[in-house]
Amino acid sequence: MDLNYTKEEQAFREDVRSFVHENLPKDIGEKVLHHKRLVKDDWVRWQKILYKKGWVAPNWPKEYGGCAWTPIQQHIFDEECGYAGAPRVMPFGLVMVAPVIQNFGSKWQKEYYLPRILSSEDWWAQGYSEPGSGSDLASVKTKAVRQGDHYIVDGQKTWTTLGQYANMIFCLVRTDTTVKKQEGISFLLIDMTLPGVTVRPIITLDEEHEVNEVFFDNVKVPAQNMVGEEGKGWTYAKFLLGHERTGIARVGESKRELEQLKAIAAKELRNGKPLMQDPRFRDRITAVEVELMALEITLLRVLSSRTKPGPEASILKIKGTDIQQALTELTMEAVGPYALPFRPEVRDGNWKGESVGPEYAAAAAAVYFNYRKTSIYGGSNEIQRNIISQMVLGL
Amino acid sequence: MDFIYSDEQQQLRDSLQKYIAKEYGFEARKAIIASKQGFSDKVWAQFAEMGLLGVAFDEAHGGFGGSSVDTMLVMTELGRGMVVEPYFSTVVVGGSLIDLGGSEAQKQAILSEVVQGKLLLAAALGEPKSRYELNCVETAAKRDGAGYVLNGHKAVVLHGESADKLVVSARTAGGARDAKGISLFLVDRKSAGVAVQGYRTIDGMRAAEIKFANVKVGADGVLGEVDAALPLLERAADFAVSALCAEAVGAMEALNAATYEYLKTRQQFGRPIGSFQALQHRAVDMMIHCEQSRSLALLASVKVQSEDPNERKRTVSAAKIQIGRSGRHISEEAIQLHGGMGVSNELAAGHYAKRLTMINATLGDVDHHSERFASAA
């Protein structure tokens, strides 16, 4: 047993670190570190920088432009990017739909969509959840009816993250209502600029526009946009889930937030002394830090195992989001009464005005409320527990 | 033991409950929050008409001679309706500071105006570095003839921008954290040298940073004893905390009710999600949190009147700890059990969660009161 990174891995980490340090645009890094609002161009700019370096799709097979990294290298890359304050690479195209297209898509779909995903020419959204289908995803109702060379799509998707920026959406649609619900689902790629597609914002507790409702009204989608076989959408969706599990631990981001929390607690005073010296508060920081140390090793154990990550990877989602939420909670408490002021305008990258309280307090409560989403999205933590209890424990 | 409310108290509660249910729905509240002032003059006038603004004050000062329990009843209903009007800052904090520490002339002049809804108050107690410590006062009040001159910065003053008069804690002697040397002043918000930077708070209220630059206060603007205002401040703050706890109980009840309703109506996997045992147990824990909170909020509303400062501090801090913990638990669980809907700003649930969370950050969080509780033993 050797729980150290190899020399090669350490050298790789140095490479990633210096690359990010030298290439992450300062304005974007500042926004991420201070919880300012990112706009489409921020993500696209960073993804294009990674694309130029050949690092935008490390999870892809080499033949499609991937990096052929080991899972540990992939983790080191994620961790370094997260820690440095790089925006998260938008997963919907690169991490989610691309592997489905690579494994099940047609020759045309591969040739047309994959290069556009790599170059960030297309911005993809995920069309899974519907108003009546959240945890019970297999109950999706949005229907696609074959009509000659097209499918006619009617229905609604919801909680579509950054759908306002997207021009493509991959959807689970119902193509057959006569069979078992999982067997009537298909995987359809829909151009959001087609007539009949409407995107409507959902404003969240922090008054930000991050998620949307997407409506399909008689949308005529070319049949060549059907992935694989009709009725196999559920299988592809499950395949896709296996691809998003390990990145969800967010160890790098949490390390960065922990460090920022400690810096805040060193500045804030309680009874005339730094909050960081208050045993009551310090112990709570320690408790999160210990959980984070354990999560990192748990993640590395999953990544190092010779088999593909299985259902036990749900642990990473549960603990990863617990930790992210605990950090936002402690940060909000650290700023004391300055958690109250709510000034969304301050989160604009170009905002210049009179501040209220310390800069680090400006978004603390908003971020706390925003991060409640993490235990709900990507399969709620209740669903993750069901997965573990059924698939791992056999209960 | 008698946990029964009097007929008058029940009437007060029922009429307020009815008014809020009819006039203060989620959409009406949203429009009020979006208005320039952030609260409704019309609602405030109605409150005055209903007698809400005077429940706690003596009849001699235009009030109705009620007890702290009456304030608790009102605050619980305001919590249930997430009412954003400045009841807490004007009546509870500002009003009790004047009621407990003011001269007869000050009470006559101010409280009767408050009761009629003609005068708004705000308490400017916190400072950028004071966190929750009332004794941490750097704003300076220097003798100037018969009066004083104020200089300093007061932080997160609830409803500071709309208040007619501010109750300001300032240092007349001693160092920044000394218990002695703190005095209270009544300052017109429009006085020369008062600069107010107003803003929204995340729970739908308003607050302000208020800076004082050579603000002159006459001798009649001194509230209570010079150099020795801390005990008065603490007493009024305890009363305010007990009222916040009562408000939190109202919010918890409403948030729990909304969550139970959601569990019963939201269908997944062909049945209501409330039929899943894992969620049922969580709903029960939310209910237990609410009941434990209600118990200590009740106790605090009575013991806040105790002549024994240690008993008062201990009970009030216990209630604030319980409400802080349970408020966090209920808020987070309610959002989680609502799923995506819980993080949408279009549903009341998240707004209750925001209010409950900010109550913890008002007049001392769980950590602050844990230490106070232990030291008041």
Tab-separated table of C-alpha atoms in Angstrom, chain A residues 131-136 159 203-205 207 268-272 275 280-281 284 329 332-334 336-338 340-343 354-356 366 368-369 372 375-376 382, chain B residues 128 131-133 155-156 158 177 197 199-202 209 211 266 268-269 282 328 332 335-336 339-345 350 353-354 357-358 360-361 367-368 370-371:
chain	number	residue	atom	x	y	z
A	131	PRO	CA	-42.838	19.112	-13.752
A	132	GLY	CA	-44.247	15.655	-12.990
A	133	SER	CA	-40.983	13.738	-13.350
A	134	GLY	CA	-38.234	14.531	-10.902
A	135	SER	CA	-36.981	11.598	-8.867
A	136	ASP	CA	-39.331	9.407	-10.889
A	159	TRP	CA	-34.895	22.858	-14.082
A	203	ILE	CA	-35.749	32.492	-10.548
A	204	THR	CA	-34.154	30.795	-7.570
A	205	LEU	CA	-33.944	31.820	-3.902
A	207	GLU	CA	-32.865	35.772	-7.280
A	268	GLU	CA	-13.992	38.330	11.618
A	269	LEU	CA	-13.984	39.124	15.314
A	270	ARG	CA	-15.878	37.552	18.143
A	271	ASN	CA	-15.458	39.038	21.596
A	272	GLY	CA	-12.539	40.990	20.231
A	275	LEU	CA	-13.429	33.982	15.042
A	280	ARG	CA	-16.907	26.654	19.139
A	281	PHE	CA	-16.569	27.876	15.556
A	284	ARG	CA	-17.185	23.175	13.274
A	329	GLU	CA	-23.426	27.543	5.907
A	332	MET	CA	-22.701	32.642	6.058
A	333	GLU	CA	-22.456	32.308	9.842
A	334	ALA	CA	-18.915	33.638	9.851
A	336	GLY	CA	-22.543	37.454	11.243
A	337	PRO	CA	-25.166	40.182	10.732
A	338	TYR	CA	-23.652	41.059	7.332
A	340	LEU	CA	-28.557	40.003	5.847
A	341	PRO	CA	-27.806	42.668	3.216
A	342	PHE	CA	-29.017	41.409	-0.159
A	343	ARG	CA	-27.622	43.267	-3.127
A	354	GLU	CA	-20.510	51.690	-2.357
A	355	SER	CA	-19.982	48.428	-0.520
A	356	VAL	CA	-21.888	47.195	2.517
A	366	ALA	CA	-27.218	33.998	-1.433
A	368	TYR	CA	-25.880	29.326	1.007
A	369	PHE	CA	-29.415	29.310	-0.404
A	372	ARG	CA	-29.386	23.935	-1.321
A	375	SER	CA	-28.545	17.842	-2.632
A	376	ILE	CA	-31.532	18.012	-4.999
A	382	GLU	CA	-32.623	10.536	-1.335
B	128	PRO	CA	-19.235	46.764	11.499
B	131	ARG	CA	-20.963	41.108	15.477
B	132	TYR	CA	-23.658	40.319	18.095
B	133	GLU	CA	-22.041	42.014	21.081
B	155	ALA	CA	-24.377	48.482	10.744
B	156	VAL	CA	-27.363	46.523	9.439
B	158	LEU	CA	-33.263	47.104	10.454
B	177	ARG	CA	-15.636	46.760	24.518
B	197	GLN	CA	-27.424	53.793	2.888
B	199	TYR	CA	-30.715	48.154	1.087
B	200	ARG	CA	-32.837	45.020	0.920
B	201	THR	CA	-32.166	42.068	3.143
B	202	ILE	CA	-32.315	38.521	1.786
B	209	GLU	CA	-25.785	51.341	7.101
B	211	LYS	CA	-23.050	56.943	9.397
B	266	ARG	CA	-46.683	15.540	-4.932
B	268	GLN	CA	-43.817	10.266	-7.885
B	269	PHE	CA	-43.611	6.557	-8.640
B	282	ARG	CA	-38.237	13.497	8.397
B	328	ARG	CA	-31.997	25.732	10.343
B	332	GLU	CA	-33.168	22.879	5.088
B	335	ILE	CA	-36.408	22.934	0.893
B	336	GLN	CA	-35.091	19.413	0.375
B	339	GLY	CA	-37.253	19.195	-4.301
B	340	GLY	CA	-36.574	21.671	-7.094
B	341	MET	CA	-39.630	23.671	-6.067
B	342	GLY	CA	-37.905	24.368	-2.764
B	343	VAL	CA	-35.206	26.460	-4.416
B	344	SER	CA	-37.661	28.393	-6.578
B	345	ASN	CA	-38.352	31.953	-5.496
B	350	GLY	CA	-38.059	29.206	0.389
B	353	ALA	CA	-36.492	29.441	5.057
B	354	LYS	CA	-34.820	32.775	4.322
B	357	THR	CA	-32.190	31.725	8.606
B	358	MET	CA	-31.884	35.481	9.065
B	360	ASN	CA	-30.572	33.266	13.533
B	361	ALA	CA	-28.321	36.102	12.339
B	367	ASP	CA	-22.923	30.191	19.049
B	368	HIS	CA	-23.390	33.616	20.621
B	370	SER	CA	-24.624	29.198	23.695
B	371	GLU	CA	-21.831	31.133	25.326
